[in-house]
Amino acid sequence: MVSLQVEHKHLCGGALLNSQWVLSAAHCASENASHVFEAVLGTNSLSDPARTVVTIEKQFIHPQYNKTTNEHDILLLKLSESVTLSDKVKPIQLQSEDKVIPAGTKCLVSGWGKIKRTGKKPDLLNEVLVPVISREVCNGRGYYQDEITKNMMCAGTGRQDSCEGDSGGPLVCDKALEAVVSSGFRVCGNARRPGIYTRVNPYIKFIEETMLNATLPSPLPTEAVI
C-alpha cells in the first residue's frame, strides 16, 4: 500500500506494481509542478520514522480521462528511484482476467482516508471488506442511474465504504488488484451511493505500454546529411 503525499500531507492511496511504478486514480495527479509529490511505502503508520519516502518523477494520466464522468480514472506514477522490495514493500498482482466479480463477493479496500465517525484522516492504515454490488443494481434508480460503465464497478454498504483520502487505493479481490478507488457519494457509507471503483483489467495495455515506453532509452540524435 502506498500513500501519495503533496507537501508531506496524505492525498491519495496507490498500489505498488513493481520496484518503480505505482498505480492510482487520475484525479489524484498533482496539479502543481512546484509542490513536492512523494510516495510513502513500507509502513501502516504515516508517522513511522522507518517509512520509505520516494519522490515521484513522472505521472501518466490516461489520455481519455474524463473529469466529469470519472471514466478512465487511472494514473501511473514513476518513482524517481527503484525501491527495495521486502516483506513490507511488496508489489501486487494485477487482475489478468476480464471477468465480472459476482455480486456479494467480499473484497478488501484499504487506505488512510477519513473515518466517518470522526471526519479525520488517520495515521494508521485502515482496511475493510466491502461487498461487490452488481453493475445492474448500481446503475438502477436510487443509485447512480446509468453512470457506471463497463470500466467501473461498485462496492460497499451503509457501514463499510471507502471515503475521502482513499482515492487511488486498491480494491483487492482474491489476492489480485481488481480496481482502484475512484469516487462515490459526498457522504461516505451511504448504502444507496456505494463506492465507485475503476476496474484495472481494461487498462492492462495502457499500463504495460506506458511502463515500457518510459523505460526505453531515447534514440541518439542523427546528424544532418549535407
PDB file of C-alpha atoms in Angstrom:
ATOM      1  CA  MET A   1       0.000   0.000   0.000  1.00  0.00           C
ATOM      2  CA  VAL A   2       1.271   3.452  -0.958  1.00  0.00           C
ATOM      3  CA  SER A   3       0.412   6.872   0.461  1.00  0.00           C
ATOM      4  CA  LEU A   4       0.665   9.626  -2.150  1.00  0.00           C
ATOM      5  CA  GLN A   5       1.553  12.898  -0.483  1.00  0.00           C
ATOM      6  CA  VAL A   6       1.685  16.514  -1.614  1.00  0.00           C
ATOM      7  CA  GLU A   7       3.861  18.761   0.537  1.00  0.00           C
ATOM      8  CA  HIS A   8       4.149  15.842   3.009  1.00  0.00           C
ATOM      9  CA  LYS A   9       0.378  15.558   3.513  1.00  0.00           C
ATOM     10  CA  HIS A  10      -1.599  12.453   2.546  1.00  0.00           C
ATOM     11  CA  LEU A  11      -3.647  12.980  -0.611  1.00  0.00           C
ATOM     12  CA  CYS A  12      -4.499   9.569  -2.058  1.00  0.00           C
ATOM     13  CA  GLY A  13      -3.641   5.911  -1.975  1.00  0.00           C
ATOM     14  CA  GLY A  14      -1.874   3.807  -4.557  1.00  0.00           C
ATOM     15  CA  ALA A  15      -0.726   0.276  -5.307  1.00  0.00           C
ATOM     16  CA  LEU A  16       2.881  -0.714  -5.976  1.00  0.00           C
ATOM     17  CA  LEU A  17       3.186  -2.619  -9.280  1.00  0.00           C
ATOM     18  CA  ASN A  18       6.948  -3.166  -9.203  1.00  0.00           C
ATOM     19  CA  SER A  19      10.016  -1.508  -7.723  1.00  0.00           C
ATOM     20  CA  GLN A  20       9.482   1.773  -9.598  1.00  0.00           C
ATOM     21  CA  TRP A  21       5.813   2.062 -10.574  1.00  0.00           C
ATOM     22  CA  VAL A  22       2.635   2.897  -8.657  1.00  0.00           C
ATOM     23  CA  LEU A  23      -0.963   2.685  -9.888  1.00  0.00           C
ATOM     24  CA  SER A  24      -3.552   5.173  -8.650  1.00  0.00           C
ATOM     25  CA  ALA A  25      -6.530   7.248  -9.840  1.00  0.00           C
ATOM     26  CA  ALA A  26      -6.198  10.033 -12.418  1.00  0.00           C
ATOM     27  CA  HIS A  27      -7.912  12.590 -10.195  1.00  0.00           C
ATOM     28  CA  CYS A  28      -5.061  12.070  -7.699  1.00  0.00           C
ATOM     29  CA  ALA A  29      -2.463  13.561 -10.051  1.00  0.00           C
ATOM     30  CA  SER A  30      -0.533  16.519  -8.680  1.00  0.00           C
ATOM     31  CA  GLU A  31      -1.698  19.729 -10.355  1.00  0.00           C
ATOM     32  CA  ASN A  32       1.192  21.921  -9.234  1.00  0.00           C
ATOM     33  CA  ALA A  33       4.655  21.041 -10.502  1.00  0.00           C
ATOM     34  CA  SER A  34       6.288  23.184  -7.817  1.00  0.00           C
ATOM     35  CA  HIS A  35       4.815  21.085  -4.996  1.00  0.00           C
ATOM     36  CA  VAL A  36       6.675  18.131  -3.525  1.00  0.00           C
ATOM     37  CA  PHE A  37       4.905  14.960  -4.714  1.00  0.00           C
ATOM     38  CA  GLU A  38       6.033  11.809  -2.908  1.00  0.00           C
ATOM     39  CA  ALA A  39       5.186   8.164  -2.358  1.00  0.00           C
ATOM     40  CA  VAL A  40       5.375   6.752   1.174  1.00  0.00           C
ATOM     41  CA  LEU A  41       5.760   2.984   1.414  1.00  0.00           C
ATOM     42  CA  GLY A  42       6.646   0.187   3.787  1.00  0.00           C
ATOM     43  CA  THR A  43       4.512   1.176   6.754  1.00  0.00           C
ATOM     44  CA  ASN A  44       0.998   1.203   8.165  1.00  0.00           C
ATOM     45  CA  SER A  45       1.737   4.409  10.089  1.00  0.00           C
ATOM     46  CA  LEU A  46       2.350   7.643   8.203  1.00  0.00           C
ATOM     47  CA  SER A  47       4.452   8.934  11.105  1.00  0.00           C
ATOM     48  CA  ASP A  48       6.687   5.851  11.203  1.00  0.00           C
ATOM     49  CA  PRO A  49      10.320   7.082  11.116  1.00  0.00           C
ATOM     50  CA  ALA A  50      11.292   3.878   9.277  1.00  0.00           C
ATOM     51  CA  ARG A  51       8.933   4.539   6.360  1.00  0.00           C
ATOM     52  CA  THR A  52      10.286   4.666   2.811  1.00  0.00           C
ATOM     53  CA  VAL A  53       9.787   8.014   1.065  1.00  0.00           C
ATOM     54  CA  VAL A  54      10.456   8.402  -2.662  1.00  0.00           C
ATOM     55  CA  THR A  55       9.856  11.394  -4.928  1.00  0.00           C
ATOM     56  CA  ILE A  56       7.534  10.852  -7.874  1.00  0.00           C
ATOM     57  CA  GLU A  57       9.409  11.534 -11.090  1.00  0.00           C
ATOM     58  CA  LYS A  58       6.632  11.382 -13.685  1.00  0.00           C
ATOM     59  CA  GLN A  59       2.872  10.986 -13.765  1.00  0.00           C
ATOM     60  CA  PHE A  60       0.923   9.467 -16.637  1.00  0.00           C
ATOM     61  CA  ILE A  61      -2.805  10.225 -16.700  1.00  0.00           C
ATOM     62  CA  HIS A  62      -4.907   8.060 -19.002  1.00  0.00           C
ATOM     63  CA  PRO A  63      -5.289  10.110 -22.209  1.00  0.00           C
ATOM     64  CA  GLN A  64      -9.074   9.636 -22.235  1.00  0.00           C
ATOM     65  CA  TYR A  65      -9.682  10.514 -18.590  1.00  0.00           C
ATOM     66  CA  ASN A  66     -12.896  12.497 -18.165  1.00  0.00           C
ATOM     67  CA  LYS A  67     -13.109  14.640 -15.022  1.00  0.00           C
ATOM     68  CA  THR A  68     -16.876  14.998 -15.336  1.00  0.00           C
ATOM     69  CA  THR A  69     -17.832  11.337 -15.665  1.00  0.00           C
ATOM     70  CA  ASN A  70     -14.708   9.862 -13.995  1.00  0.00           C
ATOM     71  CA  GLU A  71     -14.366   7.500 -16.946  1.00  0.00           C
ATOM     72  CA  HIS A  72     -10.802   6.153 -17.349  1.00  0.00           C
ATOM     73  CA  ASP A  73      -9.865   7.390 -13.866  1.00  0.00           C
ATOM     74  CA  ILE A  74      -6.467   5.710 -13.871  1.00  0.00           C
ATOM     75  CA  LEU A  75      -2.961   7.047 -13.218  1.00  0.00           C
ATOM     76  CA  LEU A  76       0.542   5.622 -13.432  1.00  0.00           C
ATOM     77  CA  LEU A  77       3.357   7.110 -11.385  1.00  0.00           C
ATOM     78  CA  LYS A  78       7.049   6.521 -11.960  1.00  0.00           C
ATOM     79  CA  LEU A  79       9.214   6.809  -8.871  1.00  0.00           C
ATOM     80  CA  SER A  80      12.492   8.717  -9.070  1.00  0.00           C
ATOM     81  CA  GLU A  81      14.344   5.592  -7.962  1.00  0.00           C
ATOM     82  CA  SER A  82      13.651   1.907  -7.510  1.00  0.00           C
ATOM     83  CA  VAL A  83      12.622   0.852  -4.021  1.00  0.00           C
ATOM     84  CA  THR A  84      13.996  -2.231  -2.334  1.00  0.00           C
ATOM     85  CA  LEU A  85      11.309  -4.894  -2.236  1.00  0.00           C
ATOM     86  CA  SER A  86      10.769  -6.613   1.107  1.00  0.00           C
ATOM     87  CA  ASP A  87       8.084  -8.078   3.353  1.00  0.00           C
ATOM     88  CA  LYS A  88       6.880  -4.521   3.978  1.00  0.00           C
ATOM     89  CA  VAL A  89       7.294  -3.210   0.423  1.00  0.00           C
ATOM     90  CA  LYS A  90       5.521  -5.655  -1.861  1.00  0.00           C
ATOM     91  CA  PRO A  91       4.118  -5.250  -5.369  1.00  0.00           C
ATOM     92  CA  ILE A  92       0.599  -6.507  -6.015  1.00  0.00           C
ATOM     93  CA  GLN A  93      -0.581  -8.743  -8.823  1.00  0.00           C
ATOM     94  CA  LEU A  94      -2.888  -7.155 -11.395  1.00  0.00           C
ATOM     95  CA  GLN A  95      -6.159  -8.835 -12.306  1.00  0.00           C
ATOM     96  CA  SER A  96      -5.259 -10.545 -15.585  1.00  0.00           C
ATOM     97  CA  GLU A  97      -8.770 -11.784 -16.415  1.00  0.00           C
ATOM     98  CA  ASP A  98     -11.513  -9.592 -17.840  1.00  0.00           C
ATOM     99  CA  LYS A  99     -14.222 -11.020 -15.623  1.00  0.00           C
ATOM    100  CA  VAL A 100     -17.211  -9.801 -13.661  1.00  0.00           C
ATOM    101  CA  ILE A 101     -16.809 -10.231  -9.920  1.00  0.00           C
ATOM    102  CA  PRO A 102     -20.053 -11.783  -8.618  1.00  0.00           C
ATOM    103  CA  ALA A 103     -22.301  -9.558  -6.523  1.00  0.00           C
ATOM    104  CA  GLY A 104     -21.812 -10.145  -2.824  1.00  0.00           C
ATOM    105  CA  THR A 105     -18.135 -11.071  -3.166  1.00  0.00           C
ATOM    106  CA  LYS A 106     -16.165  -9.540  -0.302  1.00  0.00           C
ATOM    107  CA  CYS A 107     -13.130  -7.568  -1.467  1.00  0.00           C
ATOM    108  CA  LEU A 108     -10.561  -5.697   0.606  1.00  0.00           C
ATOM    109  CA  VAL A 109     -10.189  -1.931   0.347  1.00  0.00           C
ATOM    110  CA  SER A 110      -7.525  -0.118   2.350  1.00  0.00           C
ATOM    111  CA  GLY A 111      -6.338   3.423   2.860  1.00  0.00           C
ATOM    112  CA  TRP A 112      -5.684   6.397   5.077  1.00  0.00           C
ATOM    113  CA  GLY A 113      -8.966   8.078   4.130  1.00  0.00           C
ATOM    114  CA  LYS A 114     -11.313   9.851   6.503  1.00  0.00           C
ATOM    115  CA  ILE A 115     -13.072   7.900   9.229  1.00  0.00           C
ATOM    116  CA  LYS A 116     -16.801   8.642   9.046  1.00  0.00           C
ATOM    117  CA  ARG A 117     -17.319   8.793  12.793  1.00  0.00           C
ATOM    118  CA  THR A 118     -14.504  11.318  13.349  1.00  0.00           C
ATOM    119  CA  GLY A 119     -14.213  13.074   9.991  1.00  0.00           C
ATOM    120  CA  LYS A 120     -10.428  12.900  10.344  1.00  0.00           C
ATOM    121  CA  LYS A 121      -7.739  11.176   8.313  1.00  0.00           C
ATOM    122  CA  PRO A 122      -5.962   8.592  10.483  1.00  0.00           C
ATOM    123  CA  ASP A 123      -2.260   7.988  10.964  1.00  0.00           C
ATOM    124  CA  LEU A 124      -2.763   4.217  10.789  1.00  0.00           C
ATOM    125  CA  LEU A 125      -3.826   2.342   7.666  1.00  0.00           C
ATOM    126  CA  ASN A 126      -7.410   1.092   7.743  1.00  0.00           C
ATOM    127  CA  GLU A 127      -8.750  -1.958   5.929  1.00  0.00           C
ATOM    128  CA  VAL A 128     -12.303  -3.176   5.426  1.00  0.00           C
ATOM    129  CA  LEU A 129     -14.063  -5.908   3.473  1.00  0.00           C
ATOM    130  CA  VAL A 130     -16.731  -4.489   1.171  1.00  0.00           C
ATOM    131  CA  PRO A 131     -19.312  -6.476  -0.812  1.00  0.00           C
ATOM    132  CA  VAL A 132     -19.374  -6.080  -4.582  1.00  0.00           C
ATOM    133  CA  ILE A 133     -22.628  -4.654  -5.971  1.00  0.00           C
ATOM    134  CA  SER A 134     -23.713  -5.679  -9.461  1.00  0.00           C
ATOM    135  CA  ARG A 135     -23.493  -3.076 -12.211  1.00  0.00           C
ATOM    136  CA  GLU A 136     -27.207  -3.537 -12.881  1.00  0.00           C
ATOM    137  CA  VAL A 137     -28.121  -2.635  -9.304  1.00  0.00           C
ATOM    138  CA  CYS A 138     -25.591   0.202  -9.120  1.00  0.00           C
ATOM    139  CA  ASN A 139     -26.996   1.697 -12.331  1.00  0.00           C
ATOM    140  CA  GLY A 140     -30.572   1.488 -11.080  1.00  0.00           C
ATOM    141  CA  ARG A 141     -32.911   4.175  -9.830  1.00  0.00           C
ATOM    142  CA  GLY A 142     -31.927   5.489  -6.444  1.00  0.00           C
ATOM    143  CA  TYR A 143     -28.316   4.517  -7.077  1.00  0.00           C
ATOM    144  CA  TYR A 144     -26.179   6.003  -9.881  1.00  0.00           C
ATOM    145  CA  GLN A 145     -28.700   5.713 -12.739  1.00  0.00           C
ATOM    146  CA  ASP A 146     -26.590   4.556 -15.703  1.00  0.00           C
ATOM    147  CA  GLU A 147     -23.381   6.356 -14.688  1.00  0.00           C
ATOM    148  CA  ILE A 148     -21.466   3.114 -14.069  1.00  0.00           C
ATOM    149  CA  THR A 149     -19.712   1.975 -17.259  1.00  0.00           C
ATOM    150  CA  LYS A 150     -18.147  -1.383 -18.084  1.00  0.00           C
ATOM    151  CA  ASN A 151     -14.811   0.029 -16.880  1.00  0.00           C
ATOM    152  CA  MET A 152     -16.209   0.672 -13.399  1.00  0.00           C
ATOM    153  CA  MET A 153     -17.588  -1.366 -10.528  1.00  0.00           C
ATOM    154  CA  CYS A 154     -19.357  -0.657  -7.242  1.00  0.00           C
ATOM    155  CA  ALA A 155     -18.740  -1.981  -3.751  1.00  0.00           C
ATOM    156  CA  GLY A 156     -19.718  -1.035  -0.213  1.00  0.00           C
ATOM    157  CA  THR A 157     -22.589  -0.919   2.258  1.00  0.00           C
ATOM    158  CA  GLY A 158     -24.060   1.565   4.669  1.00  0.00           C
ATOM    159  CA  ARG A 159     -21.440   0.526   7.212  1.00  0.00           C
ATOM    160  CA  GLN A 160     -18.339  -0.317   5.160  1.00  0.00           C
ATOM    161  CA  ASP A 161     -17.146   2.035   2.443  1.00  0.00           C
ATOM    162  CA  SER A 162     -14.169   3.917   1.046  1.00  0.00           C
ATOM    163  CA  CYS A 163     -14.025   7.621   1.896  1.00  0.00           C
ATOM    164  CA  GLU A 164     -12.192  10.885   1.148  1.00  0.00           C
ATOM    165  CA  GLY A 165      -8.450  10.208   1.042  1.00  0.00           C
ATOM    166  CA  ASP A 166      -8.910   6.581  -0.028  1.00  0.00           C
ATOM    167  CA  SER A 167      -8.984   7.539  -3.721  1.00  0.00           C
ATOM    168  CA  GLY A 168      -6.477   5.658  -5.847  1.00  0.00           C
ATOM    169  CA  GLY A 169      -6.133   2.909  -3.281  1.00  0.00           C
ATOM    170  CA  PRO A 170      -6.500  -0.774  -4.137  1.00  0.00           C
ATOM    171  CA  LEU A 171      -9.595  -2.943  -4.152  1.00  0.00           C
ATOM    172  CA  VAL A 172      -8.264  -6.478  -3.813  1.00  0.00           C
ATOM    173  CA  CYS A 173     -10.411  -9.471  -4.736  1.00  0.00           C
ATOM    174  CA  ASP A 174      -8.977 -12.966  -4.330  1.00  0.00           C
ATOM    175  CA  LYS A 175      -5.434 -11.580  -3.830  1.00  0.00           C
ATOM    176  CA  ALA A 176      -5.427  -9.641  -7.122  1.00  0.00           C
ATOM    177  CA  LEU A 177      -5.719  -5.892  -7.724  1.00  0.00           C
ATOM    178  CA  GLU A 178      -9.215  -5.736  -9.178  1.00  0.00           C
ATOM    179  CA  ALA A 179      -9.789  -1.966  -9.128  1.00  0.00           C
ATOM    180  CA  VAL A 180      -8.729   1.374  -7.667  1.00  0.00           C
ATOM    181  CA  VAL A 181     -10.917   3.706  -5.635  1.00  0.00           C
ATOM    182  CA  SER A 182     -12.384   6.325  -7.953  1.00  0.00           C
ATOM    183  CA  SER A 183     -15.306   8.190  -6.412  1.00  0.00           C
ATOM    184  CA  GLY A 184     -18.554   7.917  -4.522  1.00  0.00           C
ATOM    185  CA  PHE A 185     -21.197   9.972  -2.791  1.00  0.00           C
ATOM    186  CA  ARG A 186     -20.269  13.073  -0.798  1.00  0.00           C
ATOM    187  CA  VAL A 187     -21.373  11.266   2.388  1.00  0.00           C
ATOM    188  CA  CYS A 188     -19.364   8.074   2.938  1.00  0.00           C
ATOM    189  CA  GLY A 189     -21.199   4.929   3.943  1.00  0.00           C
ATOM    190  CA  ASN A 190     -24.459   5.684   2.124  1.00  0.00           C
ATOM    191  CA  ALA A 191     -25.940   2.272   1.258  1.00  0.00           C
ATOM    192  CA  ARG A 192     -27.506   3.566  -1.977  1.00  0.00           C
ATOM    193  CA  ARG A 193     -24.412   5.507  -3.006  1.00  0.00           C
ATOM    194  CA  PRO A 194     -21.639   2.904  -2.661  1.00  0.00           C
ATOM    195  CA  GLY A 195     -18.020   3.455  -3.622  1.00  0.00           C
ATOM    196  CA  ILE A 196     -17.206   3.587  -7.337  1.00  0.00           C
ATOM    197  CA  TYR A 197     -14.028   1.861  -8.485  1.00  0.00           C
ATOM    198  CA  THR A 198     -12.073   1.884 -11.749  1.00  0.00           C
ATOM    199  CA  ARG A 199     -11.506  -1.694 -12.903  1.00  0.00           C
ATOM    200  CA  VAL A 200      -7.867  -2.482 -13.642  1.00  0.00           C
ATOM    201  CA  ASN A 201      -8.122  -5.161 -16.325  1.00  0.00           C
ATOM    202  CA  PRO A 202      -9.400  -2.877 -19.136  1.00  0.00           C
ATOM    203  CA  TYR A 203      -6.222  -0.812 -18.705  1.00  0.00           C
ATOM    204  CA  ILE A 204      -3.599  -3.577 -18.784  1.00  0.00           C
ATOM    205  CA  LYS A 205      -2.416  -2.470 -22.232  1.00  0.00           C
ATOM    206  CA  PHE A 206      -2.150   1.180 -21.132  1.00  0.00           C
ATOM    207  CA  ILE A 207      -0.207   0.132 -18.026  1.00  0.00           C
ATOM    208  CA  GLU A 208       2.213  -2.180 -19.820  1.00  0.00           C
ATOM    209  CA  GLU A 209       2.874   0.163 -22.749  1.00  0.00           C
ATOM    210  CA  THR A 210       3.368   3.196 -20.508  1.00  0.00           C
ATOM    211  CA  MET A 211       5.890   1.404 -18.309  1.00  0.00           C
ATOM    212  CA  LEU A 212       7.729   0.023 -21.337  1.00  0.00           C
ATOM    213  CA  ASN A 213       7.903   3.313 -23.250  1.00  0.00           C
ATOM    214  CA  ALA A 214       9.026   5.242 -20.168  1.00  0.00           C
ATOM    215  CA  THR A 215      11.989   2.926 -19.652  1.00  0.00           C
ATOM    216  CA  LEU A 216      13.188   2.704 -23.259  1.00  0.00           C
ATOM    217  CA  PRO A 217      16.353   4.724 -23.943  1.00  0.00           C
ATOM    218  CA  SER A 218      15.886   7.839 -26.030  1.00  0.00           C
ATOM    219  CA  PRO A 219      17.185   7.455 -29.597  1.00  0.00           C
ATOM    220  CA  LEU A 220      20.510   9.094 -30.338  1.00  0.00           C
ATOM    221  CA  PRO A 221      20.272  12.281 -32.393  1.00  0.00           C
ATOM    222  CA  THR A 222      21.171  11.826 -36.033  1.00  0.00           C
ATOM    223  CA  GLU A 223      23.480  14.157 -37.909  1.00  0.00           C
ATOM    224  CA  ALA A 224      22.103  16.057 -40.842  1.00  0.00           C
ATOM    225  CA  VAL A 225      23.417  14.852 -44.186  1.00  0.00           C
ATOM    226  CA  ILE A 226      24.517  17.708 -46.434  1.00  0.00           C
TER     227      ILE A 226
END
